[in-house]
Amino acid sequence: GTYLIGRIVCFEDPVVAAKQPKFAIRTSDGGVWRNRAGLAWANPYNREYWDYIVDVGTAAARAGFDEIQLDYVRFPTDGDLSSAVFPGKRAEPAAATIASFVQYVSKRLRAEHVRVSADVFGLSAARDLGIGQLPRRIGPYLDAVYPMVYPSHYASGEYRLPDPNARPGLTVARSLADFRDRLRGQRAKLIPWLQDFSLGRTYTIEDVRAQIAAARAAGSAGFMLWNAGGVYTSDALRGP
């Protein structure tokens, strides 16, 4: 009775990019480009790498996973981007490249009878972040979109809030309103990632419950909690 989701990190793939430079974003001198953390990235324009992601997803589907969740479905955001070289770069917006990738992978994986979803930044519905994530462009090809609406990740002034991190319920509600608008009429369900970790201030059970209540009030098709250490506030799931 357990529903299994297999999460696949797509373009931030330091192992493949380092061992197979043909798949990597490069530098002007031919080396492998790396972000601020020293991680190599796969090149979103490389269609052979798209097939690699399909192969990984297919293996997961055949191992018994019910859903394949694509993460890091975007261009890099940090590091010396001016030095990044993208072999095979096409004259198209980044959002068109990512949408084509999602369409291709989803079509191939559905042949394995699994659902396909993707994680996106919490602000991707509010504006074009320039990294290829536009919910309205990828929504038609997915069964679910998982926005990472962690209140600690919103700067002062977002959603007209002086400190979004201090108003977790309201921040989640306003962010999901944008996603509902962008996904209206599309097949993809809206399922947010909610914050169950402390960053900027100590998060309490009330903070987690406020986010859950906001997700439910927004009509989301469920929610997921994130804590990098795997330590969750399970009592928040039982209600007040």
PDB file of C-alpha atoms in Angstrom, residues 57-176:
ATOM      1  CA  GLY A  57      14.007   6.549 -14.800  1.00  0.00           C
ATOM      2  CA  THR A  58      13.197   3.365 -16.679  1.00  0.00           C
ATOM      3  CA  ALA A  59      15.346   1.332 -14.287  1.00  0.00           C
ATOM      4  CA  ALA A  60      13.544   2.917 -11.332  1.00  0.00           C
ATOM      5  CA  ALA A  61      10.136   2.223 -12.872  1.00  0.00           C
ATOM      6  CA  ARG A  62      11.008  -1.408 -13.473  1.00  0.00           C
ATOM      7  CA  ALA A  63      12.283  -1.677  -9.908  1.00  0.00           C
ATOM      8  CA  GLY A  64       8.772  -0.848  -8.709  1.00  0.00           C
ATOM      9  CA  PHE A  65       8.539   2.912  -8.304  1.00  0.00           C
ATOM     10  CA  ASP A  66       5.124   4.445  -9.009  1.00  0.00           C
ATOM     11  CA  GLU A  67       6.318   7.939  -9.852  1.00  0.00           C
ATOM     12  CA  ILE A  68       9.515   9.448 -11.210  1.00  0.00           C
ATOM     13  CA  GLN A  69      10.204  12.902  -9.780  1.00  0.00           C
ATOM     14  CA  LEU A  70      12.654  15.025 -11.777  1.00  0.00           C
ATOM     15  CA  ASP A  71      14.733  17.403  -9.661  1.00  0.00           C
ATOM     16  CA  TYR A  72      17.233  20.085 -10.726  1.00  0.00           C
ATOM     17  CA  VAL A  73      15.329  20.433 -13.978  1.00  0.00           C
ATOM     18  CA  ARG A  74      16.951  23.743 -14.795  1.00  0.00           C
ATOM     19  CA  PHE A  75      20.061  25.613 -15.795  1.00  0.00           C
ATOM     20  CA  PRO A  76      22.613  26.429 -13.053  1.00  0.00           C
ATOM     21  CA  THR A  77      22.074  29.484 -10.865  1.00  0.00           C
ATOM     22  CA  ASP A  78      25.444  30.070  -9.215  1.00  0.00           C
ATOM     23  CA  GLY A  79      29.144  30.038  -9.998  1.00  0.00           C
ATOM     24  CA  ASP A  80      30.891  31.929 -12.781  1.00  0.00           C
ATOM     25  CA  LEU A  81      28.118  31.630 -15.338  1.00  0.00           C
ATOM     26  CA  SER A  82      29.945  33.962 -17.721  1.00  0.00           C
ATOM     27  CA  SER A  83      32.565  31.265 -18.247  1.00  0.00           C
ATOM     28  CA  ALA A  84      30.036  28.477 -18.906  1.00  0.00           C
ATOM     29  CA  VAL A  85      30.057  27.045 -22.436  1.00  0.00           C
ATOM     30  CA  PHE A  86      27.106  24.959 -23.615  1.00  0.00           C
ATOM     31  CA  PRO A  87      28.067  22.718 -26.562  1.00  0.00           C
ATOM     32  CA  GLY A  88      25.186  22.422 -28.992  1.00  0.00           C
ATOM     33  CA  LYS A  89      23.440  25.465 -27.587  1.00  0.00           C
ATOM     34  CA  ARG A  90      20.285  26.275 -29.510  1.00  0.00           C
ATOM     35  CA  ALA A  91      18.836  29.686 -30.316  1.00  0.00           C
ATOM     36  CA  GLU A  92      15.851  29.314 -28.017  1.00  0.00           C
ATOM     37  CA  PRO A  93      14.864  30.524 -24.544  1.00  0.00           C
ATOM     38  CA  ALA A  94      16.026  28.402 -21.623  1.00  0.00           C
ATOM     39  CA  ALA A  95      12.383  27.663 -20.818  1.00  0.00           C
ATOM     40  CA  ALA A  96      11.890  26.110 -24.257  1.00  0.00           C
ATOM     41  CA  THR A  97      14.894  23.822 -23.725  1.00  0.00           C
ATOM     42  CA  ILE A  98      13.675  22.633 -20.335  1.00  0.00           C
ATOM     43  CA  ALA A  99      10.111  22.171 -21.607  1.00  0.00           C
ATOM     44  CA  SER A 100      11.395  20.035 -24.483  1.00  0.00           C
ATOM     45  CA  PHE A 101      13.433  17.953 -22.048  1.00  0.00           C
ATOM     46  CA  VAL A 102      10.447  17.403 -19.750  1.00  0.00           C
ATOM     47  CA  GLN A 103       8.189  16.520 -22.693  1.00  0.00           C
ATOM     48  CA  TYR A 104      10.717  14.012 -24.046  1.00  0.00           C
ATOM     49  CA  VAL A 105      11.444  12.310 -20.725  1.00  0.00           C
ATOM     50  CA  SER A 106       7.781  12.167 -19.714  1.00  0.00           C
ATOM     51  CA  LYS A 107       6.699  10.593 -22.980  1.00  0.00           C
ATOM     52  CA  ARG A 108       9.400   7.937 -22.763  1.00  0.00           C
ATOM     53  CA  LEU A 109       8.785   7.106 -19.103  1.00  0.00           C
ATOM     54  CA  ARG A 110       5.022   6.846 -19.415  1.00  0.00           C
ATOM     55  CA  ALA A 111       5.638   3.799 -21.588  1.00  0.00           C
ATOM     56  CA  GLU A 112       6.785   2.209 -18.314  1.00  0.00           C
ATOM     57  CA  HIS A 113       3.403   2.992 -16.708  1.00  0.00           C
ATOM     58  CA  VAL A 114       4.715   5.462 -14.140  1.00  0.00           C
ATOM     59  CA  ARG A 115       3.658   8.982 -13.304  1.00  0.00           C
ATOM     60  CA  VAL A 116       6.161  11.751 -13.987  1.00  0.00           C
ATOM     61  CA  SER A 117       6.614  14.929 -11.941  1.00  0.00           C
ATOM     62  CA  ALA A 118       9.133  17.726 -11.399  1.00  0.00           C
ATOM     63  CA  ASP A 119      10.416  19.950  -8.612  1.00  0.00           C
ATOM     64  CA  VAL A 120      10.583  23.699  -9.226  1.00  0.00           C
ATOM     65  CA  PHE A 121      11.633  26.792  -7.308  1.00  0.00           C
ATOM     66  CA  GLY A 122       8.979  28.509  -5.228  1.00  0.00           C
ATOM     67  CA  LEU A 123       9.333  31.757  -7.170  1.00  0.00           C
ATOM     68  CA  SER A 124       9.133  30.146 -10.616  1.00  0.00           C
ATOM     69  CA  ALA A 125       5.407  30.896 -10.821  1.00  0.00           C
ATOM     70  CA  ALA A 126       5.875  34.526  -9.801  1.00  0.00           C
ATOM     71  CA  ARG A 127       8.379  35.418 -12.527  1.00  0.00           C
ATOM     72  CA  ASP A 128      10.824  34.039 -15.066  1.00  0.00           C
ATOM     73  CA  LEU A 129      14.011  33.286 -13.122  1.00  0.00           C
ATOM     74  CA  GLY A 130      16.005  32.768 -16.312  1.00  0.00           C
ATOM     75  CA  ILE A 131      16.829  29.139 -15.515  1.00  0.00           C
ATOM     76  CA  GLY A 132      14.215  27.457 -17.687  1.00  0.00           C
ATOM     77  CA  GLN A 133      11.576  26.775 -15.030  1.00  0.00           C
ATOM     78  CA  LEU A 134       8.171  28.032 -16.152  1.00  0.00           C
ATOM     79  CA  PRO A 135       5.347  25.961 -14.617  1.00  0.00           C
ATOM     80  CA  ARG A 136       2.938  26.806 -17.425  1.00  0.00           C
ATOM     81  CA  ARG A 137       5.415  25.447 -19.990  1.00  0.00           C
ATOM     82  CA  ILE A 138       6.137  22.127 -18.275  1.00  0.00           C
ATOM     83  CA  GLY A 139       2.746  21.522 -16.642  1.00  0.00           C
ATOM     84  CA  PRO A 140       1.115  19.982 -19.752  1.00  0.00           C
ATOM     85  CA  TYR A 141       3.679  17.148 -19.773  1.00  0.00           C
ATOM     86  CA  LEU A 142       3.613  16.260 -16.068  1.00  0.00           C
ATOM     87  CA  ASP A 143       1.337  14.493 -13.649  1.00  0.00           C
ATOM     88  CA  ALA A 144       2.432  16.740 -10.785  1.00  0.00           C
ATOM     89  CA  VAL A 145       4.461  19.870 -10.112  1.00  0.00           C
ATOM     90  CA  TYR A 146       6.207  20.139  -6.735  1.00  0.00           C
ATOM     91  CA  PRO A 147       7.072  23.773  -5.921  1.00  0.00           C
ATOM     92  CA  MET A 148       9.624  24.204  -3.132  1.00  0.00           C
ATOM     93  CA  VAL A 149       7.779  26.904  -1.224  1.00  0.00           C
ATOM     94  CA  TYR A 150      10.129  27.064   1.762  1.00  0.00           C
ATOM     95  CA  PRO A 151       9.379  30.385   3.509  1.00  0.00           C
ATOM     96  CA  SER A 152      13.025  30.831   4.540  1.00  0.00           C
ATOM     97  CA  HIS A 153      13.995  31.035   0.875  1.00  0.00           C
ATOM     98  CA  TYR A 154      11.952  34.164   0.122  1.00  0.00           C
ATOM     99  CA  ALA A 155      13.604  37.558   0.459  1.00  0.00           C
ATOM    100  CA  SER A 156      12.134  40.500   2.320  1.00  0.00           C
ATOM    101  CA  GLY A 157       9.345  42.084   0.292  1.00  0.00           C
ATOM    102  CA  GLU A 158       8.275  38.963  -1.592  1.00  0.00           C
ATOM    103  CA  TYR A 159       4.483  38.640  -1.615  1.00  0.00           C
ATOM    104  CA  ARG A 160       4.322  42.036   0.107  1.00  0.00           C
ATOM    105  CA  LEU A 161       5.724  40.539   3.320  1.00  0.00           C
ATOM    106  CA  PRO A 162       8.558  42.277   5.218  1.00  0.00           C
ATOM    107  CA  ASP A 163       9.768  38.870   6.468  1.00  0.00           C
ATOM    108  CA  PRO A 164       8.236  35.879   4.634  1.00  0.00           C
ATOM    109  CA  ASN A 165      10.104  33.508   6.943  1.00  0.00           C
ATOM    110  CA  ALA A 166       8.170  34.889   9.913  1.00  0.00           C
ATOM    111  CA  ARG A 167       4.799  34.210   8.205  1.00  0.00           C
ATOM    112  CA  PRO A 168       5.156  30.661   6.871  1.00  0.00           C
ATOM    113  CA  GLY A 169       1.458  29.996   6.383  1.00  0.00           C
ATOM    114  CA  LEU A 170       0.793  33.218   4.514  1.00  0.00           C
ATOM    115  CA  THR A 171       3.953  32.855   2.420  1.00  0.00           C
ATOM    116  CA  VAL A 172       2.948  29.361   1.310  1.00  0.00           C
ATOM    117  CA  ALA A 173      -0.610  30.499   0.592  1.00  0.00           C
ATOM    118  CA  ARG A 174       0.469  33.401  -1.616  1.00  0.00           C
ATOM    119  CA  SER A 175       3.062  31.351  -3.474  1.00  0.00           C
ATOM    120  CA  LEU A 176       0.592  28.539  -4.175  1.00  0.00           C
TER     121      LEU A 176
END
